Amino acid sequence: MPISYFWSRAFLTSRWLLWLLLICNVLGTIYGYYWYALQLEYTLLHWPAWMVVFVPDSPTASLFFSIAIAFLIFPPRSRWLKGIRALFEALAVVTSVKYGVWAVTMIFWGAALGDTLIWQDWMLTASHLTMAIEALIYVRFFIFRHTTLVLALGWTLLNDYMDYSQGIYPWLTEQLVLRLNQVRNFTVALTLASALAGAWALWQAREERKWNS
């Protein structure tokens, strides 16, 4: 079996692999929301309840990707469901790439400033890198277009605004809090870069389809 098979549509969209991805991402999403439990409780006590939507960044990205994979398993037929599918796919790509890279950067930035890495940091590094990689791998099978990509960018920028204007950003180590302006600037720049990565991957997928047609 040639190694190229593992990059093929037949392999990557096989139902057993899609179901495995869905189960792993759903479990990761559940764990991610559990990870944010204390911050969610703190936010509900000190801010309006509606702001809690903007608190759990990575698990929400994982939720978006889970929904996108579910749509690959069960493709919708109606036009409005296809529109919903496209929106969730765009959200999945932008947020998974953004928060996958963001979390890993924060972990090693903190370590460079003197924080001690523990086993959970390595687990989070592996899981968040996987988030970013799987989104870029599966973008070629998604149906979203640039319009929905812009909507996903808008949502993610709104999340950044809420995080850093209202102080509901993911809890950081003391060393990173002292550099909060730098963290904010990096976060916004990463949002824009993630949208550009999504647009590039979308263009690459179109070119591949043209080449194979």
PDB file of N, CA, C and O in Angstrom, residues 31-91:
ATOM      1  N   TYR A  31     -13.781  17.146  27.940  1.00  0.00           N
ATOM      2  CA  TYR A  31     -12.672  17.385  28.869  1.00  0.00           C
ATOM      3  C   TYR A  31     -12.295  18.870  28.900  1.00  0.00           C
ATOM      4  O   TYR A  31     -11.978  19.419  29.963  1.00  0.00           O
ATOM      5  N   GLY A  32     -12.334  19.507  27.730  1.00  0.00           N
ATOM      6  CA  GLY A  32     -11.994  20.928  27.667  1.00  0.00           C
ATOM      7  C   GLY A  32     -12.943  21.790  28.466  1.00  0.00           C
ATOM      8  O   GLY A  32     -12.518  22.704  29.196  1.00  0.00           O
ATOM      9  N   TYR A  33     -14.239  21.507  28.381  1.00  0.00           N
ATOM     10  CA  TYR A  33     -15.197  22.268  29.178  1.00  0.00           C
ATOM     11  C   TYR A  33     -15.009  21.997  30.669  1.00  0.00           C
ATOM     12  O   TYR A  33     -15.171  22.892  31.496  1.00  0.00           O
ATOM     13  N   TYR A  34     -14.652  20.756  31.003  1.00  0.00           N
ATOM     14  CA  TYR A  34     -14.350  20.437  32.404  1.00  0.00           C
ATOM     15  C   TYR A  34     -13.131  21.219  32.871  1.00  0.00           C
ATOM     16  O   TYR A  34     -13.067  21.709  33.999  1.00  0.00           O
ATOM     17  N   TRP A  35     -12.131  21.348  31.986  1.00  0.00           N
ATOM     18  CA  TRP A  35     -10.907  22.092  32.307  1.00  0.00           C
ATOM     19  C   TRP A  35     -11.244  23.551  32.642  1.00  0.00           C
ATOM     20  O   TRP A  35     -10.612  24.160  33.497  1.00  0.00           O
ATOM     21  N   TYR A  36     -12.238  24.099  31.962  1.00  0.00           N
ATOM     22  CA  TYR A  36     -12.634  25.490  32.172  1.00  0.00           C
ATOM     23  C   TYR A  36     -13.664  25.654  33.292  1.00  0.00           C
ATOM     24  O   TYR A  36     -14.174  26.760  33.500  1.00  0.00           O
ATOM     25  N   ALA A  37     -14.014  24.590  34.010  1.00  0.00           N
ATOM     26  CA  ALA A  37     -15.132  24.626  34.955  1.00  0.00           C
ATOM     27  C   ALA A  37     -14.993  25.752  35.979  1.00  0.00           C
ATOM     28  O   ALA A  37     -15.948  26.513  36.214  1.00  0.00           O
ATOM     29  N   LEU A  38     -13.812  25.886  36.574  1.00  0.00           N
ATOM     30  CA  LEU A  38     -13.633  26.912  37.605  1.00  0.00           C
ATOM     31  C   LEU A  38     -13.759  28.317  37.018  1.00  0.00           C
ATOM     32  O   LEU A  38     -14.376  29.203  37.632  1.00  0.00           O
ATOM     33  N   GLN A  39     -13.195  28.529  35.826  1.00  0.00           N
ATOM     34  CA  GLN A  39     -13.306  29.857  35.217  1.00  0.00           C
ATOM     35  C   GLN A  39     -14.730  30.147  34.787  1.00  0.00           C
ATOM     36  O   GLN A  39     -15.186  31.289  34.862  1.00  0.00           O
ATOM     37  N   LEU A  40     -15.455  29.130  34.344  1.00  0.00           N
ATOM     38  CA  LEU A  40     -16.858  29.313  33.987  1.00  0.00           C
ATOM     39  C   LEU A  40     -17.665  29.719  35.218  1.00  0.00           C
ATOM     40  O   LEU A  40     -18.498  30.640  35.163  1.00  0.00           O
ATOM     41  N   GLU A  41     -17.424  29.060  36.343  1.00  0.00           N
ATOM     42  CA  GLU A  41     -18.120  29.410  37.580  1.00  0.00           C
ATOM     43  C   GLU A  41     -17.761  30.827  38.026  1.00  0.00           C
ATOM     44  O   GLU A  41     -18.645  31.602  38.435  1.00  0.00           O
ATOM     45  N   TYR A  42     -16.481  31.157  37.936  1.00  0.00           N
ATOM     46  CA  TYR A  42     -16.028  32.493  38.335  1.00  0.00           C
ATOM     47  C   TYR A  42     -16.667  33.568  37.453  1.00  0.00           C
ATOM     48  O   TYR A  42     -17.088  34.625  37.942  1.00  0.00           O
ATOM     49  N   THR A  43     -16.733  33.289  36.158  1.00  0.00           N
ATOM     50  CA  THR A  43     -17.324  34.254  35.219  1.00  0.00           C
ATOM     51  C   THR A  43     -18.803  34.458  35.513  1.00  0.00           C
ATOM     52  O   THR A  43     -19.306  35.592  35.507  1.00  0.00           O
ATOM     53  N   LEU A  44     -19.524  33.389  35.793  1.00  0.00           N
ATOM     54  CA  LEU A  44     -20.957  33.494  36.095  1.00  0.00           C
ATOM     55  C   LEU A  44     -21.204  34.293  37.376  1.00  0.00           C
ATOM     56  O   LEU A  44     -22.244  34.943  37.512  1.00  0.00           O
ATOM     57  N   LEU A  45     -20.256  34.259  38.293  1.00  0.00           N
ATOM     58  CA  LEU A  45     -20.405  34.990  39.549  1.00  0.00           C
ATOM     59  C   LEU A  45     -20.096  36.479  39.406  1.00  0.00           C
ATOM     60  O   LEU A  45     -20.648  37.305  40.133  1.00  0.00           O
ATOM     61  N   HIS A  46     -19.218  36.837  38.466  1.00  0.00           N
ATOM     62  CA  HIS A  46     -18.709  38.203  38.414  1.00  0.00           C
ATOM     63  C   HIS A  46     -19.067  38.970  37.137  1.00  0.00           C
ATOM     64  O   HIS A  46     -18.832  40.182  37.075  1.00  0.00           O
ATOM     65  N   TRP A  47     -19.597  38.300  36.135  1.00  0.00           N
ATOM     66  CA  TRP A  47     -19.956  38.961  34.891  1.00  0.00           C
ATOM     67  C   TRP A  47     -21.368  38.535  34.477  1.00  0.00           C
ATOM     68  O   TRP A  47     -21.892  37.535  34.980  1.00  0.00           O
ATOM     69  N   PRO A  48     -21.987  39.262  33.548  1.00  0.00           N
ATOM     70  CA  PRO A  48     -23.294  38.826  33.030  1.00  0.00           C
ATOM     71  C   PRO A  48     -23.215  37.416  32.461  1.00  0.00           C
ATOM     72  O   PRO A  48     -22.202  37.034  31.855  1.00  0.00           O
ATOM     73  N   ALA A  49     -24.276  36.654  32.635  1.00  0.00           N
ATOM     74  CA  ALA A  49     -24.260  35.233  32.267  1.00  0.00           C
ATOM     75  C   ALA A  49     -23.940  35.016  30.788  1.00  0.00           C
ATOM     76  O   ALA A  49     -23.280  34.032  30.428  1.00  0.00           O
ATOM     77  N   TRP A  50     -24.372  35.944  29.896  1.00  0.00           N
ATOM     78  CA  TRP A  50     -24.169  35.729  28.465  1.00  0.00           C
ATOM     79  C   TRP A  50     -22.692  35.737  28.080  1.00  0.00           C
ATOM     80  O   TRP A  50     -22.303  35.177  27.060  1.00  0.00           O
ATOM     81  N   MET A  51     -21.849  36.349  28.926  1.00  0.00           N
ATOM     82  CA  MET A  51     -20.423  36.403  28.602  1.00  0.00           C
ATOM     83  C   MET A  51     -19.747  35.042  28.704  1.00  0.00           C
ATOM     84  O   MET A  51     -18.654  34.841  28.153  1.00  0.00           O
ATOM     85  N   VAL A  52     -20.385  34.109  29.383  1.00  0.00           N
ATOM     86  CA  VAL A  52     -19.768  32.802  29.580  1.00  0.00           C
ATOM     87  C   VAL A  52     -19.525  32.087  28.252  1.00  0.00           C
ATOM     88  O   VAL A  52     -18.643  31.228  28.143  1.00  0.00           O
ATOM     89  N   VAL A  53     -20.267  32.469  27.218  1.00  0.00           N
ATOM     90  CA  VAL A  53     -20.093  31.874  25.890  1.00  0.00           C
ATOM     91  C   VAL A  53     -18.672  32.092  25.371  1.00  0.00           C
ATOM     92  O   VAL A  53     -18.127  31.253  24.642  1.00  0.00           O
ATOM     93  N   PHE A  54     -18.056  33.213  25.761  1.00  0.00           N
ATOM     94  CA  PHE A  54     -16.751  33.583  25.220  1.00  0.00           C
ATOM     95  C   PHE A  54     -15.586  33.062  26.058  1.00  0.00           C
ATOM     96  O   PHE A  54     -14.434  33.334  25.726  1.00  0.00           O
ATOM     97  N   VAL A  55     -15.869  32.318  27.109  1.00  0.00           N
ATOM     98  CA  VAL A  55     -14.801  31.874  28.012  1.00  0.00           C
ATOM     99  C   VAL A  55     -14.070  30.631  27.507  1.00  0.00           C
ATOM    100  O   VAL A  55     -12.847  30.652  27.374  1.00  0.00           O
ATOM    101  N   PRO A  56     -14.745  29.520  27.217  1.00  0.00           N
ATOM    102  CA  PRO A  56     -14.025  28.286  26.859  1.00  0.00           C
ATOM    103  C   PRO A  56     -13.621  28.253  25.387  1.00  0.00           C
ATOM    104  O   PRO A  56     -14.367  27.767  24.531  1.00  0.00           O
ATOM    105  N   ASP A  57     -12.453  28.766  25.077  1.00  0.00           N
ATOM    106  CA  ASP A  57     -12.046  28.933  23.680  1.00  0.00           C
ATOM    107  C   ASP A  57     -11.727  27.616  22.972  1.00  0.00           C
ATOM    108  O   ASP A  57     -12.328  27.280  21.954  1.00  0.00           O
ATOM    109  N   SER A  58     -10.760  26.868  23.487  1.00  0.00           N
ATOM    110  CA  SER A  58     -10.336  25.637  22.809  1.00  0.00           C
ATOM    111  C   SER A  58     -11.431  24.579  22.734  1.00  0.00           C
ATOM    112  O   SER A  58     -11.615  23.966  21.671  1.00  0.00           O
ATOM    113  N   PRO A  59     -12.172  24.314  23.826  1.00  0.00           N
ATOM    114  CA  PRO A  59     -13.232  23.308  23.694  1.00  0.00           C
ATOM    115  C   PRO A  59     -14.332  23.712  22.724  1.00  0.00           C
ATOM    116  O   PRO A  59     -14.931  22.856  22.067  1.00  0.00           O
ATOM    117  N   THR A  60     -14.585  25.008  22.606  1.00  0.00           N
ATOM    118  CA  THR A  60     -15.577  25.447  21.628  1.00  0.00           C
ATOM    119  C   THR A  60     -15.058  25.224  20.213  1.00  0.00           C
ATOM    120  O   THR A  60     -15.814  24.819  19.314  1.00  0.00           O
ATOM    121  N   ALA A  61     -13.764  25.453  19.996  1.00  0.00           N
ATOM    122  CA  ALA A  61     -13.167  25.149  18.691  1.00  0.00           C
ATOM    123  C   ALA A  61     -13.280  23.659  18.392  1.00  0.00           C
ATOM    124  O   ALA A  61     -13.619  23.257  17.269  1.00  0.00           O
ATOM    125  N   SER A  62     -13.024  22.836  19.398  1.00  0.00           N
ATOM    126  CA  SER A  62     -13.145  21.386  19.230  1.00  0.00           C
ATOM    127  C   SER A  62     -14.590  20.987  18.958  1.00  0.00           C
ATOM    128  O   SER A  62     -14.862  20.071  18.179  1.00  0.00           O
ATOM    129  N   LEU A  63     -15.538  21.693  19.586  1.00  0.00           N
ATOM    130  CA  LEU A  63     -16.955  21.443  19.325  1.00  0.00           C
ATOM    131  C   LEU A  63     -17.293  21.772  17.875  1.00  0.00           C
ATOM    132  O   LEU A  63     -17.999  21.002  17.200  1.00  0.00           O
ATOM    133  N   PHE A  64     -16.796  22.907  17.383  1.00  0.00           N
ATOM    134  CA  PHE A  64     -17.030  23.275  15.978  1.00  0.00           C
ATOM    135  C   PHE A  64     -16.502  22.186  15.038  1.00  0.00           C
ATOM    136  O   PHE A  64     -17.160  21.817  14.062  1.00  0.00           O
ATOM    137  N   PHE A  65     -15.300  21.688  15.339  1.00  0.00           N
ATOM    138  CA  PHE A  65     -14.716  20.666  14.467  1.00  0.00           C
ATOM    139  C   PHE A  65     -15.513  19.364  14.558  1.00  0.00           C
ATOM    140  O   PHE A  65     -15.693  18.672  13.546  1.00  0.00           O
ATOM    141  N   SER A  66     -16.000  19.039  15.734  1.00  0.00           N
ATOM    142  CA  SER A  66     -16.820  17.830  15.894  1.00  0.00           C
ATOM    143  C   SER A  66     -18.077  17.917  15.030  1.00  0.00           C
ATOM    144  O   SER A  66     -18.464  16.940  14.374  1.00  0.00           O
ATOM    145  N   ILE A  67     -18.698  19.081  15.035  1.00  0.00           N
ATOM    146  CA  ILE A  67     -19.903  19.275  14.216  1.00  0.00           C
ATOM    147  C   ILE A  67     -19.562  19.175  12.738  1.00  0.00           C
ATOM    148  O   ILE A  67     -20.302  18.581  11.942  1.00  0.00           O
ATOM    149  N   ALA A  68     -18.402  19.744  12.346  1.00  0.00           N
ATOM    150  CA  ALA A  68     -17.978  19.673  10.946  1.00  0.00           C
ATOM    151  C   ALA A  68     -17.760  18.218  10.518  1.00  0.00           C
ATOM    152  O   ALA A  68     -18.140  17.829   9.406  1.00  0.00           O
ATOM    153  N   ILE A  69     -17.167  17.418  11.386  1.00  0.00           N
ATOM    154  CA  ILE A  69     -16.954  16.007  11.072  1.00  0.00           C
ATOM    155  C   ILE A  69     -18.289  15.266  11.000  1.00  0.00           C
ATOM    156  O   ILE A  69     -18.500  14.402  10.130  1.00  0.00           O
ATOM    157  N   ALA A  70     -19.214  15.607  11.893  1.00  0.00           N
ATOM    158  CA  ALA A  70     -20.540  14.974  11.862  1.00  0.00           C
ATOM    159  C   ALA A  70     -21.235  15.260  10.535  1.00  0.00           C
ATOM    160  O   ALA A  70     -21.921  14.380   9.985  1.00  0.00           O
ATOM    161  N   PHE A  71     -21.043  16.462   9.994  1.00  0.00           N
ATOM    162  CA  PHE A  71     -21.635  16.791   8.693  1.00  0.00           C
ATOM    163  C   PHE A  71     -20.977  16.007   7.561  1.00  0.00           C
ATOM    164  O   PHE A  71     -21.611  15.751   6.534  1.00  0.00           O
ATOM    165  N   LEU A  72     -19.692  15.632   7.726  1.00  0.00           N
ATOM    166  CA  LEU A  72     -19.059  14.778   6.722  1.00  0.00           C
ATOM    167  C   LEU A  72     -19.643  13.365   6.769  1.00  0.00           C
ATOM    168  O   LEU A  72     -19.786  12.707   5.736  1.00  0.00           O
ATOM    169  N   ILE A  73     -19.963  12.915   7.964  1.00  0.00           N
ATOM    170  CA  ILE A  73     -20.545  11.579   8.115  1.00  0.00           C
ATOM    171  C   ILE A  73     -21.978  11.552   7.605  1.00  0.00           C
ATOM    172  O   ILE A  73     -22.404  10.611   6.932  1.00  0.00           O
ATOM    173  N   PHE A  74     -22.718  12.621   7.917  1.00  0.00           N
ATOM    174  CA  PHE A  74     -24.127  12.717   7.516  1.00  0.00           C
ATOM    175  C   PHE A  74     -24.332  13.992   6.692  1.00  0.00           C
ATOM    176  O   PHE A  74     -24.798  14.999   7.223  1.00  0.00           O
ATOM    177  N   PRO A  75     -23.946  13.978   5.421  1.00  0.00           N
ATOM    178  CA  PRO A  75     -24.052  15.202   4.594  1.00  0.00           C
ATOM    179  C   PRO A  75     -25.505  15.661   4.464  1.00  0.00           C
ATOM    180  O   PRO A  75     -26.390  14.852   4.140  1.00  0.00           O
ATOM    181  N   PRO A  76     -25.760  16.928   4.730  1.00  0.00           N
ATOM    182  CA  PRO A  76     -27.135  17.446   4.602  1.00  0.00           C
ATOM    183  C   PRO A  76     -27.525  17.626   3.140  1.00  0.00           C
ATOM    184  O   PRO A  76     -26.666  17.829   2.281  1.00  0.00           O
ATOM    185  N   ARG A  77     -28.815  17.578   2.893  1.00  0.00           N
ATOM    186  CA  ARG A  77     -29.311  17.746   1.527  1.00  0.00           C
ATOM    187  C   ARG A  77     -29.968  19.104   1.314  1.00  0.00           C
ATOM    188  O   ARG A  77     -29.915  19.658   0.219  1.00  0.00           O
ATOM    189  N   SER A  78     -30.619  19.611   2.338  1.00  0.00           N
ATOM    190  CA  SER A  78     -31.320  20.887   2.170  1.00  0.00           C
ATOM    191  C   SER A  78     -30.325  22.042   2.103  1.00  0.00           C
ATOM    192  O   SER A  78     -29.231  21.981   2.680  1.00  0.00           O
ATOM    193  N   ARG A  79     -30.725  23.098   1.410  1.00  0.00           N
ATOM    194  CA  ARG A  79     -29.829  24.228   1.182  1.00  0.00           C
ATOM    195  C   ARG A  79     -29.466  24.940   2.479  1.00  0.00           C
ATOM    196  O   ARG A  79     -28.307  25.302   2.696  1.00  0.00           O
ATOM    197  N   TRP A  80     -30.459  25.115   3.372  1.00  0.00           N
ATOM    198  CA  TRP A  80     -30.171  25.864   4.607  1.00  0.00           C
ATOM    199  C   TRP A  80     -29.267  25.064   5.539  1.00  0.00           C
ATOM    200  O   TRP A  80     -28.404  25.633   6.222  1.00  0.00           O
ATOM    201  N   LEU A  81     -29.401  23.728   5.530  1.00  0.00           N
ATOM    202  CA  LEU A  81     -28.496  22.907   6.330  1.00  0.00           C
ATOM    203  C   LEU A  81     -27.077  22.922   5.754  1.00  0.00           C
ATOM    204  O   LEU A  81     -26.096  22.877   6.497  1.00  0.00           O
ATOM    205  N   LYS A  82     -26.981  23.000   4.435  1.00  0.00           N
ATOM    206  CA  LYS A  82     -25.663  23.121   3.820  1.00  0.00           C
ATOM    207  C   LYS A  82     -25.009  24.448   4.222  1.00  0.00           C
ATOM    208  O   LYS A  82     -23.789  24.521   4.412  1.00  0.00           O
ATOM    209  N   GLY A  83     -25.831  25.493   4.355  1.00  0.00           N
ATOM    210  CA  GLY A  83     -25.303  26.777   4.807  1.00  0.00           C
ATOM    211  C   GLY A  83     -24.795  26.697   6.236  1.00  0.00           C
ATOM    212  O   GLY A  83     -23.734  27.250   6.569  1.00  0.00           O
ATOM    213  N   ILE A  84     -25.539  26.014   7.092  1.00  0.00           N
ATOM    214  CA  ILE A  84     -25.108  25.826   8.476  1.00  0.00           C
ATOM    215  C   ILE A  84     -23.823  25.006   8.517  1.00  0.00           C
ATOM    216  O   ILE A  84     -22.890  25.310   9.270  1.00  0.00           O
ATOM    217  N   ARG A  85     -23.788  23.953   7.691  1.00  0.00           N
ATOM    218  CA  ARG A  85     -22.582  23.130   7.617  1.00  0.00           C
ATOM    219  C   ARG A  85     -21.374  23.984   7.241  1.00  0.00           C
ATOM    220  O   ARG A  85     -20.317  23.888   7.879  1.00  0.00           O
ATOM    221  N   ALA A  86     -21.525  24.803   6.216  1.00  0.00           N
ATOM    222  CA  ALA A  86     -20.410  25.636   5.750  1.00  0.00           C
ATOM    223  C   ALA A  86     -19.927  26.574   6.847  1.00  0.00           C
ATOM    224  O   ALA A  86     -18.718  26.776   7.027  1.00  0.00           O
ATOM    225  N   LEU A  87     -20.852  27.143   7.615  1.00  0.00           N
ATOM    226  CA  LEU A  87     -20.471  28.068   8.687  1.00  0.00           C
ATOM    227  C   LEU A  87     -19.691  27.345   9.776  1.00  0.00           C
ATOM    228  O   LEU A  87     -18.650  27.837  10.234  1.00  0.00           O
ATOM    229  N   PHE A  88     -20.166  26.170  10.173  1.00  0.00           N
ATOM    230  CA  PHE A  88     -19.459  25.425  11.209  1.00  0.00           C
ATOM    231  C   PHE A  88     -18.088  24.961  10.716  1.00  0.00           C
ATOM    232  O   PHE A  88     -17.124  24.907  11.499  1.00  0.00           O
ATOM    233  N   GLU A  89     -17.993  24.631   9.441  1.00  0.00           N
ATOM    234  CA  GLU A  89     -16.698  24.239   8.901  1.00  0.00           C
ATOM    235  C   GLU A  89     -15.711  25.397   8.944  1.00  0.00           C
ATOM    236  O   GLU A  89     -14.543  25.224   9.327  1.00  0.00           O
ATOM    237  N   ALA A  90     -16.163  26.580   8.548  1.00  0.00           N
ATOM    238  CA  ALA A  90     -15.285  27.751   8.585  1.00  0.00           C
ATOM    239  C   ALA A  90     -14.873  28.074  10.014  1.00  0.00           C
ATOM    240  O   ALA A  90     -13.701  28.374  10.291  1.00  0.00           O
ATOM    241  N   LEU A  91     -15.829  28.004  10.942  1.00  0.00           N
ATOM    242  CA  LEU A  91     -15.513  28.235  12.356  1.00  0.00           C
ATOM    243  C   LEU A  91     -14.520  27.194  12.862  1.00  0.00           C
ATOM    244  O   LEU A  91     -13.597  27.523  13.624  1.00  0.00           O
TER     245      LEU A  91
END
